Tab-separated table of C-alpha atoms in Angstrom:
chain	number	residue	atom	x	y	z
A	6	MET	CA	138.640	-70.997	-60.660
A	7	SER	CA	140.922	-71.119	-57.609
A	8	GLY	CA	140.537	-74.795	-56.745
A	9	MET	CA	139.886	-78.261	-58.100
A	10	LYS	CA	137.434	-80.669	-56.487
A	11	GLN	CA	137.218	-84.427	-56.578
A	12	THR	CA	133.561	-85.355	-56.761
A	13	GLY	CA	132.138	-85.302	-53.265
A	14	GLU	CA	135.523	-85.854	-51.693
A	15	LYS	CA	138.704	-83.807	-51.782
A	16	GLN	CA	139.506	-80.238	-52.801
A	17	LEU	CA	142.962	-79.142	-53.951
A	18	MET	CA	143.877	-75.554	-53.142
A	19	PHE	CA	147.168	-73.967	-54.199
A	20	PHE	CA	148.797	-71.077	-52.345
A	21	SER	CA	151.792	-68.922	-53.188
A	22	GLY	CA	153.992	-66.630	-51.155
A	23	ARG	CA	155.476	-63.444	-52.570
A	24	ALA	CA	159.042	-64.658	-53.152
A	25	TYR	CA	158.537	-66.000	-56.685
A	26	PRO	CA	154.950	-65.619	-57.952
A	27	GLU	CA	155.993	-66.315	-61.556
A	28	LEU	CA	156.893	-69.931	-60.751
A	29	ALA	CA	153.676	-70.366	-58.766
A	30	GLU	CA	151.599	-69.071	-61.686
A	31	GLU	CA	153.352	-71.477	-64.046
A	32	VAL	CA	152.750	-74.443	-61.743
A	33	ALA	CA	149.102	-73.431	-61.329
A	34	SER	CA	148.664	-73.206	-65.103
A	35	HIS	CA	149.906	-76.784	-65.481
A	36	LEU	CA	147.409	-77.850	-62.819
A	37	GLY	CA	144.627	-75.972	-64.606
A	38	ILE	CA	143.750	-73.843	-61.569
A	39	ASP	CA	144.498	-70.414	-60.116
A	40	PRO	CA	146.362	-69.758	-56.862
A	41	THR	CA	143.904	-69.086	-54.049
A	42	PRO	CA	143.533	-65.333	-53.429
A	43	THR	CA	145.630	-64.389	-50.415
A	44	THR	CA	146.410	-61.153	-48.620
A	45	LEU	CA	150.093	-60.900	-47.749
A	46	ARG	CA	151.633	-57.678	-46.502
A	47	ASP	CA	154.302	-56.255	-44.220
A	48	PHE	CA	153.713	-54.095	-41.184
A	49	ALA	CA	155.874	-51.010	-40.747
A	50	ASN	CA	158.263	-52.891	-38.454
A	51	GLY	CA	158.706	-55.777	-40.913
A	52	GLU	CA	156.230	-58.244	-39.410
A	53	ILE	CA	154.278	-60.280	-41.988
A	54	TYR	CA	150.497	-60.602	-42.135
A	55	ALA	CA	148.654	-63.358	-44.031
A	56	ARG	CA	144.952	-64.042	-44.641
A	57	TYR	CA	143.195	-66.261	-47.156
A	58	LEU	CA	140.254	-64.713	-48.977
A	59	GLU	CA	138.397	-68.023	-49.455
A	60	SER	CA	137.451	-70.799	-47.045
A	61	VAL	CA	140.142	-73.474	-46.799
A	62	ARG	CA	138.286	-75.775	-44.395
A	63	GLY	CA	138.851	-79.431	-45.244
A	64	CYS	CA	141.036	-78.737	-48.276
A	65	ASP	CA	144.212	-80.411	-49.444
A	66	ALA	CA	146.504	-77.363	-49.294
A	67	PHE	CA	149.760	-76.925	-51.224
A	68	VAL	CA	151.868	-73.904	-50.246
A	69	ILE	CA	154.767	-72.972	-52.519
A	70	GLN	CA	157.561	-70.571	-51.641
A	71	SER	CA	161.042	-70.288	-53.131
A	72	HIS	CA	163.657	-69.654	-50.454
A	73	THR	CA	165.456	-66.856	-52.262
A	74	GLY	CA	166.861	-63.621	-50.900
A	75	PRO	CA	165.996	-62.178	-48.442
A	76	ILE	CA	165.799	-65.835	-47.478
A	77	ASN	CA	164.806	-65.438	-43.812
A	78	LYS	CA	161.842	-63.226	-44.718
A	79	TRP	CA	160.419	-65.682	-47.232
A	80	ILE	CA	160.894	-68.670	-44.950
A	81	MET	CA	159.043	-66.810	-42.201
A	82	GLU	CA	156.253	-65.875	-44.605
A	83	GLN	CA	155.776	-69.514	-45.586
A	84	LEU	CA	155.685	-70.553	-41.924
A	85	ILE	CA	153.009	-67.946	-41.249
A	86	MET	CA	150.969	-69.133	-44.252
A	87	VAL	CA	151.129	-72.706	-42.959
A	88	ASP	CA	150.027	-71.605	-39.496
A	89	ALA	CA	147.083	-69.707	-41.001
A	90	LEU	CA	146.022	-72.814	-42.933
A	91	LYS	CA	146.217	-74.987	-39.828
A	92	ARG	CA	144.117	-72.544	-37.816
A	93	ALA	CA	141.599	-72.308	-40.681
A	94	SER	CA	141.096	-76.106	-40.582
A	95	ALA	CA	142.818	-77.207	-43.775
A	96	LYS	CA	142.746	-81.012	-43.809
A	97	ARG	CA	146.293	-81.614	-45.096
A	98	ILE	CA	149.090	-79.096	-45.671
A	99	THR	CA	151.944	-79.779	-48.080
A	100	VAL	CA	154.824	-77.310	-48.023
A	101	ILE	CA	156.575	-76.938	-51.382
A	102	MET	CA	160.056	-75.460	-51.168
A	103	PRO	CA	161.740	-75.945	-54.548
A	104	PHE	CA	164.997	-74.870	-52.888
A	105	PHE	CA	165.286	-75.953	-49.236
A	106	GLY	CA	166.781	-73.036	-47.324
A	107	TYR	CA	169.685	-73.863	-44.968
A	108	ALA	CA	170.063	-77.327	-46.539
A	109	ARG	CA	173.872	-77.057	-46.453
A	110	GLN	CA	173.790	-76.955	-42.646
A	111	ASP	CA	172.735	-80.599	-42.378
A	112	LYS	CA	175.348	-81.869	-39.902
A	113	LYS	CA	177.884	-80.799	-37.320
A	114	GLY	CA	181.293	-80.659	-38.952
A	115	ARG	CA	182.876	-79.210	-35.825
A	116	GLY	CA	181.866	-78.537	-32.243
A	117	ARG	CA	179.426	-75.764	-31.334
A	118	GLU	CA	177.773	-75.692	-34.771
A	119	PRO	CA	173.991	-75.864	-35.373
A	120	ILE	CA	172.156	-78.346	-37.571
A	121	THR	CA	169.963	-75.687	-39.141
A	122	ALA	CA	168.413	-77.951	-41.774
A	123	ARG	CA	166.893	-79.964	-38.920
A	124	LEU	CA	165.670	-76.748	-37.294
A	125	MET	CA	163.944	-75.833	-40.571
A	126	ALA	CA	162.123	-79.161	-40.656
A	127	ASP	CA	161.073	-78.757	-37.016
A	128	LEU	CA	159.759	-75.243	-37.648
A	129	PHE	CA	157.521	-76.348	-40.508
A	130	LYS	CA	156.245	-79.328	-38.528
A	131	THR	CA	155.417	-77.086	-35.581
A	132	ALA	CA	153.685	-74.593	-37.874
A	133	GLY	CA	151.374	-77.359	-39.087
A	134	ALA	CA	152.924	-78.926	-42.207
A	135	ASP	CA	151.913	-82.535	-42.830
A	136	ARG	CA	154.207	-83.070	-45.815
A	137	LEU	CA	157.263	-81.481	-47.431
A	138	MET	CA	158.145	-81.339	-51.125
A	139	SER	CA	161.526	-80.162	-52.373
A	140	ILE	CA	163.846	-80.566	-55.359
A	141	ASP	CA	167.382	-81.941	-55.204
A	142	LEU	CA	168.088	-81.621	-51.495
A	143	HIS	CA	171.714	-80.897	-50.694
A	144	THR	CA	171.854	-84.259	-48.917
A	145	SER	CA	169.207	-86.985	-48.867
A	146	GLN	CA	169.462	-87.345	-45.080
A	147	ILE	CA	167.417	-84.146	-44.723
A	148	GLN	CA	164.346	-86.261	-45.521
A	149	GLY	CA	164.802	-87.897	-42.125
A	150	PHE	CA	164.709	-84.573	-40.290
A	151	PHE	CA	160.961	-84.134	-40.913
A	152	ASP	CA	158.478	-86.271	-38.996
A	153	GLY	CA	156.223	-86.997	-41.949
A	154	PRO	CA	156.325	-87.732	-45.688
A	155	VAL	CA	158.963	-85.903	-47.739
A	156	ASP	CA	158.700	-85.877	-51.528
A	157	HIS	CA	162.265	-85.513	-52.786
A	158	LEU	CA	161.983	-84.554	-56.460
A	159	PHE	CA	164.862	-84.701	-58.920
A	160	ALA	CA	165.605	-82.218	-61.679
A	161	MET	CA	167.777	-84.774	-63.481
A	162	PRO	CA	165.080	-85.813	-66.029
A	163	VAL	CA	164.561	-82.165	-67.038
A	164	LEU	CA	168.286	-81.497	-67.405
A	165	VAL	CA	169.080	-84.825	-69.090
A	166	ASP	CA	166.340	-84.425	-71.705
A	167	TYR	CA	167.868	-81.102	-72.709
A	168	LEU	CA	171.441	-82.411	-72.807
A	169	LYS	CA	170.719	-85.597	-74.766
A	170	ASP	CA	170.041	-83.544	-77.896
A	171	LYS	CA	173.272	-81.555	-77.503
A	172	LEU	CA	175.883	-84.163	-76.614
A	173	ASP	CA	177.850	-86.796	-78.460
A	174	LEU	CA	177.530	-89.387	-75.697
A	175	GLU	CA	180.408	-91.441	-77.097
A	176	SER	CA	182.821	-88.659	-76.139
A	177	THR	CA	181.113	-87.385	-72.971
A	178	THR	CA	182.032	-87.887	-69.326
A	179	VAL	CA	179.812	-86.980	-66.365
A	180	VAL	CA	181.867	-85.311	-63.639
A	181	SER	CA	181.090	-84.826	-59.965
A	182	PRO	CA	182.679	-81.628	-58.582
A	183	ASP	CA	183.323	-83.351	-55.243
A	184	THR	CA	182.948	-86.710	-53.559
A	185	GLY	CA	179.620	-85.678	-52.023
A	186	ARG	CA	177.927	-85.643	-55.423
A	187	VAL	CA	179.324	-88.970	-56.652
A	188	ARG	CA	176.144	-90.939	-56.003
A	189	LEU	CA	174.054	-88.448	-57.989
A	190	SER	CA	176.700	-88.438	-60.711
A	191	GLU	CA	176.438	-92.223	-60.956
A	192	ARG	CA	172.728	-91.882	-61.724
A	193	TRP	CA	173.519	-89.333	-64.412
A	194	ALA	CA	176.201	-91.542	-65.936
A	195	ASP	CA	173.888	-94.578	-65.907
A	196	THR	CA	171.092	-92.579	-67.538
A	197	LEU	CA	173.310	-91.108	-70.251
A	198	GLY	CA	175.445	-94.218	-70.672
A	199	THR	CA	178.713	-92.335	-70.151
A	200	PRO	CA	181.847	-92.779	-68.006
A	201	LEU	CA	182.050	-91.106	-64.601
A	202	ALA	CA	184.788	-88.944	-63.124
A	203	PHE	CA	185.047	-86.921	-59.936
A	204	ILE	CA	187.176	-84.172	-58.480
A	205	HIS	CA	188.801	-84.486	-55.082
A	206	LYS	CA	188.729	-81.137	-53.291
A	207	ARG	CA	189.471	-79.669	-49.896
A	208	ARG	CA	187.753	-76.716	-48.276
A	209	ASP	CA	189.190	-74.152	-45.901
A	210	LEU	CA	186.848	-74.658	-42.945
A	211	ASP	CA	187.618	-71.194	-41.589
A	212	VAL	CA	186.824	-69.328	-44.824
A	213	ALA	CA	183.360	-69.658	-46.372
A	214	ASN	CA	183.120	-70.561	-50.070
A	215	GLN	CA	186.869	-71.168	-50.438
A	216	VAL	CA	187.768	-74.343	-52.322
A	217	LYS	CA	191.062	-76.008	-53.201
A	218	VAL	CA	190.905	-78.528	-56.037
A	219	ASN	CA	193.334	-81.420	-55.648
A	220	GLU	CA	192.979	-83.881	-58.515
A	221	VAL	CA	190.714	-85.290	-61.211
A	222	VAL	CA	189.904	-88.991	-60.976
A	223	GLY	CA	188.542	-90.530	-64.171
A	224	LYS	CA	188.690	-90.346	-67.963
A	225	VAL	CA	188.372	-86.719	-69.161
A	226	ARG	CA	191.165	-86.124	-71.720
A	227	GLY	CA	189.775	-85.293	-75.165
A	228	ARG	CA	186.198	-85.497	-73.915
A	229	THR	CA	183.240	-83.196	-73.254
A	230	CYS	CA	182.718	-83.033	-69.497
A	231	VAL	CA	179.311	-82.426	-67.917
A	232	LEU	CA	179.843	-81.038	-64.409
A	233	ILE	CA	176.775	-81.565	-62.254
A	234	ASP	CA	175.808	-80.128	-58.879
A	235	ASP	CA	172.711	-79.406	-56.829
A	236	MET	CA	173.399	-75.675	-56.589
A	237	ILE	CA	175.684	-72.911	-57.754
A	238	ASP	CA	176.194	-70.324	-55.030
A	239	THR	CA	179.341	-68.241	-55.551
A	240	ALA	CA	180.493	-70.597	-58.361
A	241	GLY	CA	183.915	-71.104	-56.756
A	242	THR	CA	183.632	-74.906	-56.730
A	243	ILE	CA	182.314	-75.179	-60.289
A	244	CYS	CA	184.821	-72.777	-61.837
A	245	LYS	CA	187.827	-74.382	-60.117
A	246	ALA	CA	186.532	-77.792	-61.160
A	247	ALA	CA	186.251	-76.623	-64.769
A	248	GLU	CA	189.822	-75.296	-64.659
A	249	ALA	CA	191.049	-78.646	-63.345
A	250	LEU	CA	189.236	-80.498	-66.149
A	251	TYR	CA	190.755	-78.297	-68.846
A	252	GLU	CA	194.181	-78.798	-67.270
A	253	GLN	CA	193.634	-82.561	-67.588
A	254	GLY	CA	192.819	-82.256	-71.295
A	255	ALA	CA	189.022	-81.895	-71.451
A	256	THR	CA	187.907	-80.353	-74.752
A	257	ASP	CA	184.717	-78.768	-73.410
A	258	VAL	CA	183.005	-78.279	-70.050
A	259	ILE	CA	179.245	-77.895	-69.600
A	260	VAL	CA	177.684	-77.270	-66.179
A	261	ALA	CA	174.257	-78.589	-65.167
A	262	ALA	CA	172.843	-77.577	-61.772
A	263	THR	CA	169.396	-77.423	-60.221
A	264	HIS	CA	169.473	-74.290	-58.066
A	265	ALA	CA	170.911	-71.036	-59.413
A	266	VAL	CA	171.624	-69.226	-56.131
A	267	PHE	CA	174.216	-67.006	-57.884
A	268	SER	CA	175.526	-65.043	-54.924
A	269	ASP	CA	178.194	-62.495	-55.863
A	270	PRO	CA	180.604	-62.961	-57.591
A	271	ALA	CA	179.071	-66.057	-59.246
A	272	VAL	CA	177.939	-64.379	-62.465
A	273	ASP	CA	181.327	-62.752	-63.125
A	274	ARG	CA	183.136	-66.011	-62.412
A	275	LEU	CA	180.906	-68.008	-64.752
A	276	LYS	CA	181.033	-65.434	-67.547
A	277	ASN	CA	184.819	-65.271	-67.406
A	278	SER	CA	185.372	-69.025	-67.090
A	279	GLY	CA	186.064	-71.545	-69.834
A	280	ILE	CA	182.664	-73.183	-69.249
A	281	SER	CA	180.759	-73.218	-72.553
A	282	GLU	CA	177.231	-73.437	-71.118
A	283	VAL	CA	175.600	-73.231	-67.690
A	284	ILE	CA	172.258	-75.058	-67.497
A	285	VAL	CA	170.006	-74.489	-64.478
A	286	THR	CA	166.336	-74.773	-63.565
A	287	ASN	CA	164.001	-72.029	-62.393
A	288	THR	CA	163.631	-73.189	-58.785
A	289	LEU	CA	164.885	-69.720	-57.809
A	290	PRO	CA	164.152	-66.384	-59.484
A	291	LEU	CA	166.921	-64.849	-61.569
A	292	GLU	CA	167.033	-61.099	-62.007
A	293	GLU	CA	167.976	-59.810	-65.432
A	294	GLU	CA	171.414	-58.714	-64.215
A	295	LYS	CA	172.172	-62.329	-63.227
A	296	ARG	CA	171.473	-63.672	-66.712
A	297	PHE	CA	174.267	-64.006	-69.255
A	298	ASP	CA	174.854	-65.422	-72.743
A	299	LYS	CA	176.099	-68.841	-71.605
A	300	LEU	CA	173.115	-69.380	-69.271
A	301	THR	CA	170.195	-71.699	-70.117
A	302	VAL	CA	167.211	-71.814	-67.732
A	303	LEU	CA	164.831	-74.793	-67.897
A	304	SER	CA	161.405	-74.833	-66.271
A	305	ILE	CA	160.794	-77.111	-63.309
A	306	ALA	CA	157.084	-76.156	-63.106
A	307	PRO	CA	155.710	-79.176	-65.036
A	308	LEU	CA	157.538	-81.547	-62.678
A	309	ILE	CA	156.182	-79.794	-59.566
A	310	ALA	CA	152.648	-79.817	-61.012
A	311	ARG	CA	152.853	-83.543	-61.756
A	312	ALA	CA	154.106	-84.247	-58.233
A	313	ILE	CA	151.240	-82.218	-56.740
A	314	SER	CA	148.744	-84.193	-58.833
A	315	GLU	CA	150.231	-87.506	-57.694
A	316	VAL	CA	150.088	-86.483	-54.031
A	317	PHE	CA	146.534	-85.152	-54.332
A	318	ASN	CA	145.312	-88.290	-56.122
A	319	ASP	CA	147.209	-90.642	-53.783
A	320	GLY	CA	149.418	-91.733	-56.664
A	321	SER	CA	153.130	-92.491	-56.828
A	322	VAL	CA	155.633	-89.635	-56.827
A	323	THR	CA	158.387	-92.217	-57.360
A	324	SER	CA	156.811	-93.110	-60.724
A	325	LEU	CA	157.872	-89.690	-62.020
A	326	PHE	CA	161.501	-90.832	-61.846
A	327	GLU	CA	161.577	-94.641	-61.885
A	328	GLY	CA	158.493	-95.569	-63.901
A	329	ASP	CA	156.938	-97.435	-60.977
A	330	THR	CA	153.189	-97.450	-60.393
């Protein structure tokens, strides 16, 4: 069965691009349906072709695509899938991007720079998206870039549930790797009932992915530190932050992040660091060569499936995180 109908009313149909079919299959299994059969292929010159093999007229369509490498190809494929749904008369189109591509380019830090995160939102709106769904956006302001509902999901419950069984909370401190993550870190600290610390850092604006750690602010000596972030790209920030924590007397450092981008040389840095465990979710695919002994991957699929069900049934996505109804 490739869809789920509400009696005489709505029909949920679930569509997946080619970037990460394993996650799509897992989400679909939690929904109790199959992804709708879709033809997706490349022409010889790299152009992408999409066609749905079942009628989508009047359906509530959910299109999932992970923005992994080659990131521009998979973003374009998702845009084309949305356009095909619009032209085939889908009633409502929800774009699910577990990792929002270009989210780091959310403002102009200097003159003559683009705001590419806004461009992304505009592209999906123009293609025909009625709603966006993403997990742990790099900054919450991105929700305002899209002219329509944005379901901003949080991986924190998934990560916290795993960590609660591993930590002695009496001797644990939640640490933000920079001032930009302090607000998220506060939510973690409140949930776990632990102190909060943060690391003041400076970036070299002319050299990508170069970080200088300045100082640790907060109680970390003799404690287990949980470093949290939305993504790990080259792991420069996280590894330098871990070094700074050990220098200030931390006994152990655990990293918890949502998106495992793991651009080179992230894996080597993490393997050779003093970090005892790196915990991530499966919002992005991880090839076998990017997996290592200290890595733990938790599934985000049940959370996405629950959010889809709430949207389809006109329920509350907020209730997944705050217990509201």
